[in-house]
mmCIF file of C-alpha atoms in Angstrom:
data_model
loop_
_atom_site.group_PDB
_atom_site.id
_atom_site.type_symbol
_atom_site.label_atom_id
_atom_site.label_comp_id
_atom_site.label_asym_id
_atom_site.label_seq_id
_atom_site.Cartn_x
_atom_site.Cartn_y
_atom_site.Cartn_z
ATOM 1 C CA ALA B 1 124.248 99.968 86.171
ATOM 2 C CA GLN B 2 121.252 101.464 84.457
ATOM 3 C CA SER B 3 118.414 103.182 86.281
ATOM 4 C CA VAL B 4 115.318 105.261 85.611
ATOM 5 C CA THR B 5 113.866 108.111 87.653
ATOM 6 C CA GLN B 6 110.271 109.187 87.268
ATOM 7 C CA LEU B 7 109.657 112.076 89.648
ATOM 8 C CA GLY B 8 106.293 112.150 91.339
ATOM 9 C CA SER B 9 103.739 109.370 91.379
ATOM 10 C CA HIS B 10 100.668 111.173 90.114
ATOM 11 C CA VAL B 11 99.909 113.833 87.497
ATOM 12 C CA SER B 12 96.472 115.349 86.968
ATOM 13 C CA VAL B 13 95.525 117.398 83.899
ATOM 14 C CA SER B 14 92.331 118.762 82.395
ATOM 15 C CA GLU B 15 90.964 117.279 79.219
ATOM 16 C CA GLY B 16 92.549 119.126 76.289
ATOM 17 C CA ALA B 17 95.591 120.237 78.302
ATOM 18 C CA LEU B 18 99.207 119.369 77.617
ATOM 19 C CA VAL B 19 100.484 116.128 79.100
ATOM 20 C CA LEU B 20 104.117 116.089 80.250
ATOM 21 C CA LEU B 21 105.518 113.052 82.054
ATOM 22 C CA ARG B 22 109.175 113.267 83.011
ATOM 23 C CA CYS B 23 111.793 110.533 82.791
ATOM 24 C CA ASN B 24 115.506 110.698 83.488
ATOM 25 C CA TYR B 25 117.834 107.768 83.059
ATOM 26 C CA SER B 26 121.343 106.737 83.847
ATOM 27 C CA SER B 27 123.300 104.357 81.677
ATOM 28 C CA SER B 28 126.981 103.712 81.118
ATOM 29 C CA VAL B 29 126.442 103.104 77.398
ATOM 30 C CA PRO B 30 124.060 104.564 74.814
ATOM 31 C CA PRO B 31 120.642 103.463 75.970
ATOM 32 C CA TYR B 32 117.502 102.141 74.408
ATOM 33 C CA LEU B 33 114.542 103.989 75.938
ATOM 34 C CA PHE B 34 110.897 103.014 76.126
ATOM 35 C CA TRP B 35 107.580 104.289 77.381
ATOM 36 C CA TYR B 36 104.921 101.736 78.286
ATOM 37 C CA VAL B 37 101.307 102.342 79.300
ATOM 38 C CA GLN B 38 99.203 100.209 81.638
ATOM 39 C CA TYR B 39 95.440 100.538 81.689
ATOM 40 C CA PRO B 40 93.596 99.270 84.781
ATOM 41 C CA ASN B 41 93.789 95.519 85.276
ATOM 42 C CA GLN B 42 95.821 95.006 82.130
ATOM 43 C CA GLY B 43 99.392 94.256 81.168
ATOM 44 C CA LEU B 44 101.805 96.859 79.824
ATOM 45 C CA GLN B 45 101.857 97.856 76.168
ATOM 46 C CA LEU B 46 104.451 99.814 74.254
ATOM 47 C CA LEU B 47 103.764 103.497 73.565
ATOM 48 C CA LEU B 48 107.038 104.330 71.844
ATOM 49 C CA LYS B 49 110.748 103.590 71.853
ATOM 50 C CA TYR B 50 114.060 105.229 71.044
ATOM 51 C CA THR B 51 116.899 103.095 69.760
ATOM 52 C CA THR B 52 119.077 105.164 67.394
ATOM 53 C CA GLY B 53 118.564 107.936 64.878
ATOM 54 C CA ALA B 54 115.967 110.670 65.199
ATOM 55 C CA THR B 55 115.746 111.927 68.761
ATOM 56 C CA LEU B 56 112.063 112.878 68.533
ATOM 57 C CA VAL B 57 110.042 109.700 68.592
ATOM 58 C CA LYS B 58 106.339 109.457 67.805
ATOM 59 C CA GLY B 59 104.194 106.761 69.316
ATOM 60 C CA ILE B 60 100.633 105.596 69.443
ATOM 61 C CA ASN B 61 97.643 107.684 70.557
ATOM 62 C CA GLY B 62 99.353 111.006 69.764
ATOM 63 C CA PHE B 63 102.194 110.642 72.261
ATOM 64 C CA GLU B 64 105.777 111.582 71.523
ATOM 65 C CA ALA B 65 109.057 111.720 73.419
ATOM 66 C CA GLU B 66 112.394 113.407 72.842
ATOM 67 C CA PHE B 67 115.733 111.840 73.688
ATOM 68 C CA LYS B 68 118.084 114.487 75.105
ATOM 69 C CA LYS B 69 121.477 112.982 75.744
ATOM 70 C CA SER B 70 122.896 116.106 77.426
ATOM 71 C CA GLU B 71 120.056 116.076 79.958
ATOM 72 C CA THR B 72 119.791 112.242 80.171
ATOM 73 C CA SER B 73 116.066 112.681 79.688
ATOM 74 C CA PHE B 74 113.267 111.074 77.707
ATOM 75 C CA HIS B 75 110.140 113.036 78.634
ATOM 76 C CA LEU B 76 106.750 111.957 77.265
ATOM 77 C CA THR B 77 104.336 114.555 75.899
ATOM 78 C CA LYS B 78 100.916 114.804 74.282
ATOM 79 C CA PRO B 79 99.552 118.182 73.149
ATOM 80 C CA SER B 80 95.947 117.546 74.188
ATOM 81 C CA ALA B 81 94.867 115.062 76.852
ATOM 82 C CA HIS B 82 91.867 112.828 76.338
ATOM 83 C CA MET B 83 89.880 111.045 79.034
ATOM 84 C CA SER B 84 91.032 107.730 77.593
ATOM 85 C CA ASP B 85 94.672 108.640 78.390
ATOM 86 C CA ALA B 86 94.074 108.012 82.096
ATOM 87 C CA ALA B 87 96.451 105.178 82.942
ATOM 88 C CA GLU B 88 99.815 104.403 84.516
ATOM 89 C CA TYR B 89 102.899 105.221 82.466
ATOM 90 C CA PHE B 90 106.289 103.580 82.831
ATOM 91 C CA CYS B 91 109.617 104.722 81.450
ATOM 92 C CA ALA B 92 112.185 101.971 80.885
ATOM 93 C CA VAL B 93 115.824 101.746 79.823
ATOM 94 C CA SER B 94 117.989 98.967 78.472
ATOM 95 C CA GLU B 95 121.536 98.798 77.252
ATOM 96 C CA ALA B 96 122.610 97.629 73.831
ATOM 97 C CA GLY B 97 124.107 94.262 74.798
ATOM 98 C CA ALA B 98 122.788 90.998 73.408
ATOM 99 C CA ASN B 99 121.202 89.894 76.687
ATOM 100 C CA SER B 100 120.208 93.332 77.911
ATOM 101 C CA LYS B 101 117.203 93.645 80.164
ATOM 102 C CA LEU B 102 114.671 96.373 80.758
ATOM 103 C CA THR B 103 114.874 98.440 83.923
ATOM 104 C CA PHE B 104 111.614 100.205 84.753
ATOM 105 C CA GLY B 105 110.891 103.394 86.591
ATOM 106 C CA LYS B 106 108.330 103.424 89.388
ATOM 107 C CA GLY B 107 105.556 104.649 87.118
ATOM 108 C CA ILE B 108 103.347 107.736 87.032
ATOM 109 C CA THR B 109 99.567 107.657 87.250
ATOM 110 C CA LEU B 110 97.926 110.117 84.868
ATOM 111 C CA SER B 111 94.437 111.374 85.728
ATOM 112 C CA VAL B 112 92.405 113.432 83.253
ATOM 113 C CA ARG B 113 89.733 115.787 84.600
ATOM 114 C CA PRO B 114 86.656 116.566 82.476
ATOM 115 C CA ASN S 1 97.671 85.503 67.730
ATOM 116 C CA ALA S 2 97.191 85.129 71.469
ATOM 117 C CA GLY S 3 100.546 86.759 72.342
ATOM 118 C CA VAL S 4 101.515 86.098 75.980
ATOM 119 C CA THR S 5 99.013 84.127 78.041
ATOM 120 C CA GLN S 6 99.159 83.846 81.831
ATOM 121 C CA THR S 7 97.112 81.632 84.102
ATOM 122 C CA PRO S 8 95.541 81.951 86.581
ATOM 123 C CA LYS S 9 94.359 85.583 86.660
ATOM 124 C CA PHE S 10 93.728 85.552 90.407
ATOM 125 C CA ARG S 11 94.805 83.288 93.243
ATOM 126 C CA ILE S 12 94.700 83.305 97.030
ATOM 127 C CA LEU S 13 97.314 81.171 98.764
ATOM 128 C CA LYS S 14 97.813 80.336 102.405
ATOM 129 C CA ILE S 15 101.221 80.889 103.982
ATOM 130 C CA GLY S 16 103.459 77.917 103.250
ATOM 131 C CA GLN S 17 101.538 76.683 100.207
ATOM 132 C CA SER S 18 103.146 76.347 96.798
ATOM 133 C CA MET S 19 101.900 77.123 93.325
ATOM 134 C CA THR S 20 102.995 77.522 89.731
ATOM 135 C CA LEU S 21 102.140 80.521 87.606
ATOM 136 C CA GLN S 22 101.880 79.501 83.988
ATOM 137 C CA CYS S 23 103.101 81.584 81.042
ATOM 138 C CA THR S 24 103.071 80.700 77.369
ATOM 139 C CA GLN S 25 103.798 82.746 74.248
ATOM 140 C CA ASP S 26 103.103 81.991 70.603
ATOM 141 C CA MET S 27 105.455 84.518 68.981
ATOM 142 C CA ASN S 28 108.526 82.250 68.924
ATOM 143 C CA HIS S 29 110.427 84.710 71.122
ATOM 144 C CA ASN S 30 113.635 83.480 72.695
ATOM 145 C CA TYR S 31 113.586 85.980 75.555
ATOM 146 C CA MET S 32 111.081 85.611 78.381
ATOM 147 C CA TYR S 33 110.754 87.401 81.727
ATOM 148 C CA TRP S 34 108.904 87.330 85.000
ATOM 149 C CA TYR S 35 108.236 90.594 86.806
ATOM 150 C CA ARG S 36 106.393 91.483 89.960
ATOM 151 C CA GLN S 37 104.576 94.774 90.333
ATOM 152 C CA ASP S 38 103.962 96.348 93.722
ATOM 153 C CA PRO S 39 102.176 99.697 94.202
ATOM 154 C CA GLY S 40 104.511 102.640 93.715
ATOM 155 C CA MET S 41 107.494 100.379 93.039
ATOM 156 C CA GLY S 42 107.329 99.807 89.296
ATOM 157 C CA LEU S 43 108.242 96.399 87.918
ATOM 158 C CA LYS S 44 111.007 94.296 89.401
ATOM 159 C CA LEU S 45 112.603 91.479 87.415
ATOM 160 C CA ILE S 46 112.399 88.088 89.137
ATOM 161 C CA TYR S 47 113.885 85.713 86.566
ATOM 162 C CA TYR S 48 114.539 85.726 82.863
ATOM 163 C CA SER S 49 115.437 83.311 80.097
ATOM 164 C CA VAL S 50 117.310 83.862 76.833
ATOM 165 C CA GLY S 51 116.250 80.556 75.333
ATOM 166 C CA ALA S 52 115.063 77.040 76.077
ATOM 167 C CA GLY S 53 117.171 75.467 78.818
ATOM 168 C CA ILE S 54 118.721 78.792 79.928
ATOM 169 C CA THR S 55 117.501 80.803 82.900
ATOM 170 C CA ASP S 56 119.047 83.423 85.143
ATOM 171 C CA LYS S 57 118.195 85.448 88.215
ATOM 172 C CA GLY S 58 116.897 88.966 88.065
ATOM 173 C CA GLU S 59 116.716 91.577 90.779
ATOM 174 C CA VAL S 60 114.374 89.776 93.226
ATOM 175 C CA PRO S 61 114.681 85.974 92.760
ATOM 176 C CA ASN S 62 114.434 84.796 96.375
ATOM 177 C CA GLY S 63 111.458 82.516 97.010
ATOM 178 C CA TYR S 64 110.921 81.731 93.326
ATOM 179 C CA ASN S 65 112.086 79.196 90.764
ATOM 180 C CA VAL S 66 111.691 78.901 87.002
ATOM 181 C CA SER S 67 112.275 76.435 84.228
ATOM 182 C CA ARG S 68 112.333 76.769 80.450
ATOM 183 C CA SER S 69 111.986 73.407 78.755
ATOM 184 C CA THR S 70 110.414 74.796 75.573
ATOM 185 C CA THR S 71 110.539 78.098 73.700
ATOM 186 C CA GLU S 72 106.848 78.676 74.392
ATOM 187 C CA ASP S 73 106.560 78.069 78.137
ATOM 188 C CA PHE S 74 108.158 79.774 81.134
ATOM 189 C CA PRO S 75 106.444 78.773 84.407
ATOM 190 C CA LEU S 76 107.209 80.503 87.704
ATOM 191 C CA ARG S 77 107.167 78.386 90.839
ATOM 192 C CA LEU S 78 106.516 79.768 94.314
ATOM 193 C CA GLU S 79 107.647 77.489 97.116
ATOM 194 C CA LEU S 80 106.506 78.114 100.705
ATOM 195 C CA ALA S 81 104.436 81.207 99.953
ATOM 196 C CA ALA S 82 104.928 84.220 102.241
ATOM 197 C CA PRO S 83 102.868 87.422 102.660
ATOM 198 C CA SER S 84 105.745 89.352 101.048
ATOM 199 C CA GLN S 85 104.946 87.547 97.799
ATOM 200 C CA THR S 86 101.532 89.184 97.597
ATOM 201 C CA SER S 87 101.833 91.055 94.315
ATOM 202 C CA VAL S 88 100.797 91.212 90.679
ATOM 203 C CA TYR S 89 102.990 89.030 88.486
ATOM 204 C CA PHE S 90 103.611 89.693 84.818
ATOM 205 C CA CYS S 91 105.190 87.460 82.255
ATOM 206 C CA ALA S 92 106.700 89.055 79.148
ATOM 207 C CA SER S 93 108.567 88.028 76.037
ATOM 208 C CA SER S 94 110.686 89.792 73.435
ATOM 209 C CA TYR S 95 112.470 89.016 70.188
ATOM 210 C CA GLU S 96 115.901 90.481 70.949
ATOM 211 C CA GLY S 97 116.152 91.063 74.666
ATOM 212 C CA GLY S 98 115.987 94.624 75.938
ATOM 213 C CA ARG S 99 116.559 96.093 72.492
ATOM 214 C CA THR S 100 113.087 95.265 71.243
ATOM 215 C CA GLU S 101 109.515 95.640 72.425
ATOM 216 C CA ALA S 102 108.456 93.448 75.311
ATOM 217 C CA PHE S 103 104.996 91.895 75.061
ATOM 218 C CA PHE S 104 103.217 91.421 78.369
ATOM 219 C CA GLY S 105 100.584 89.045 79.612
ATOM 220 C CA GLN S 106 97.508 90.248 81.487
ATOM 221 C CA GLY S 107 99.001 89.495 84.873
ATOM 222 C CA THR S 108 98.275 87.230 87.839
ATOM 223 C CA ARG S 109 97.078 88.866 91.055
ATOM 224 C CA LEU S 110 98.342 86.751 93.958
ATOM 225 C CA THR S 111 97.391 87.216 97.589
ATOM 226 C CA VAL S 112 99.117 85.249 100.346
ATOM 227 C CA VAL S 113 97.199 85.115 103.630
#
């Protein structure tokens, strides 16, 4: 069975600082990995995804993530935080089958201090 | 394109009442999902559908029912509402199941009192 671990529930950074949100997964087959963002009172929207190929994936709003199979990780980073990045971030995993479903982590709330 | 549309946005139910959460998508996606989101718990899958006429249980189906008579619509029915069903409910759709991006509605905030 697939699962996602996002350690910690809240990360706080200063504006302009590095953002690092951690995600570890478990999957019995090569996974598809996703990061979604949720702004207050809104639905989730896709930040980026890894399916196959290049292990460093670039997404919207300057975010990127690196798939590391040996560490079963897919950490999300952004070199310089902006106030507008304050939101909840979810890592998700699915397997490659035809009727595969997403399994979400518990989410991490990112706060950005002026 | 409207994407995924959910109604209502907010609802307060009394214990024992029933209601239907509506979800419709205009992207011609075969795959549709219902999730509930509780604070600190992430999203839990309630039910999903891989096409019209086909539905299956997710991780937390008890107390809910779904139907999928058309590609566009995937309503979620709550029978005999309980306080444990107080949550935010999201409908989503995707083109090829978990392999492709899921598009989410804006959510329905339900309180059962």
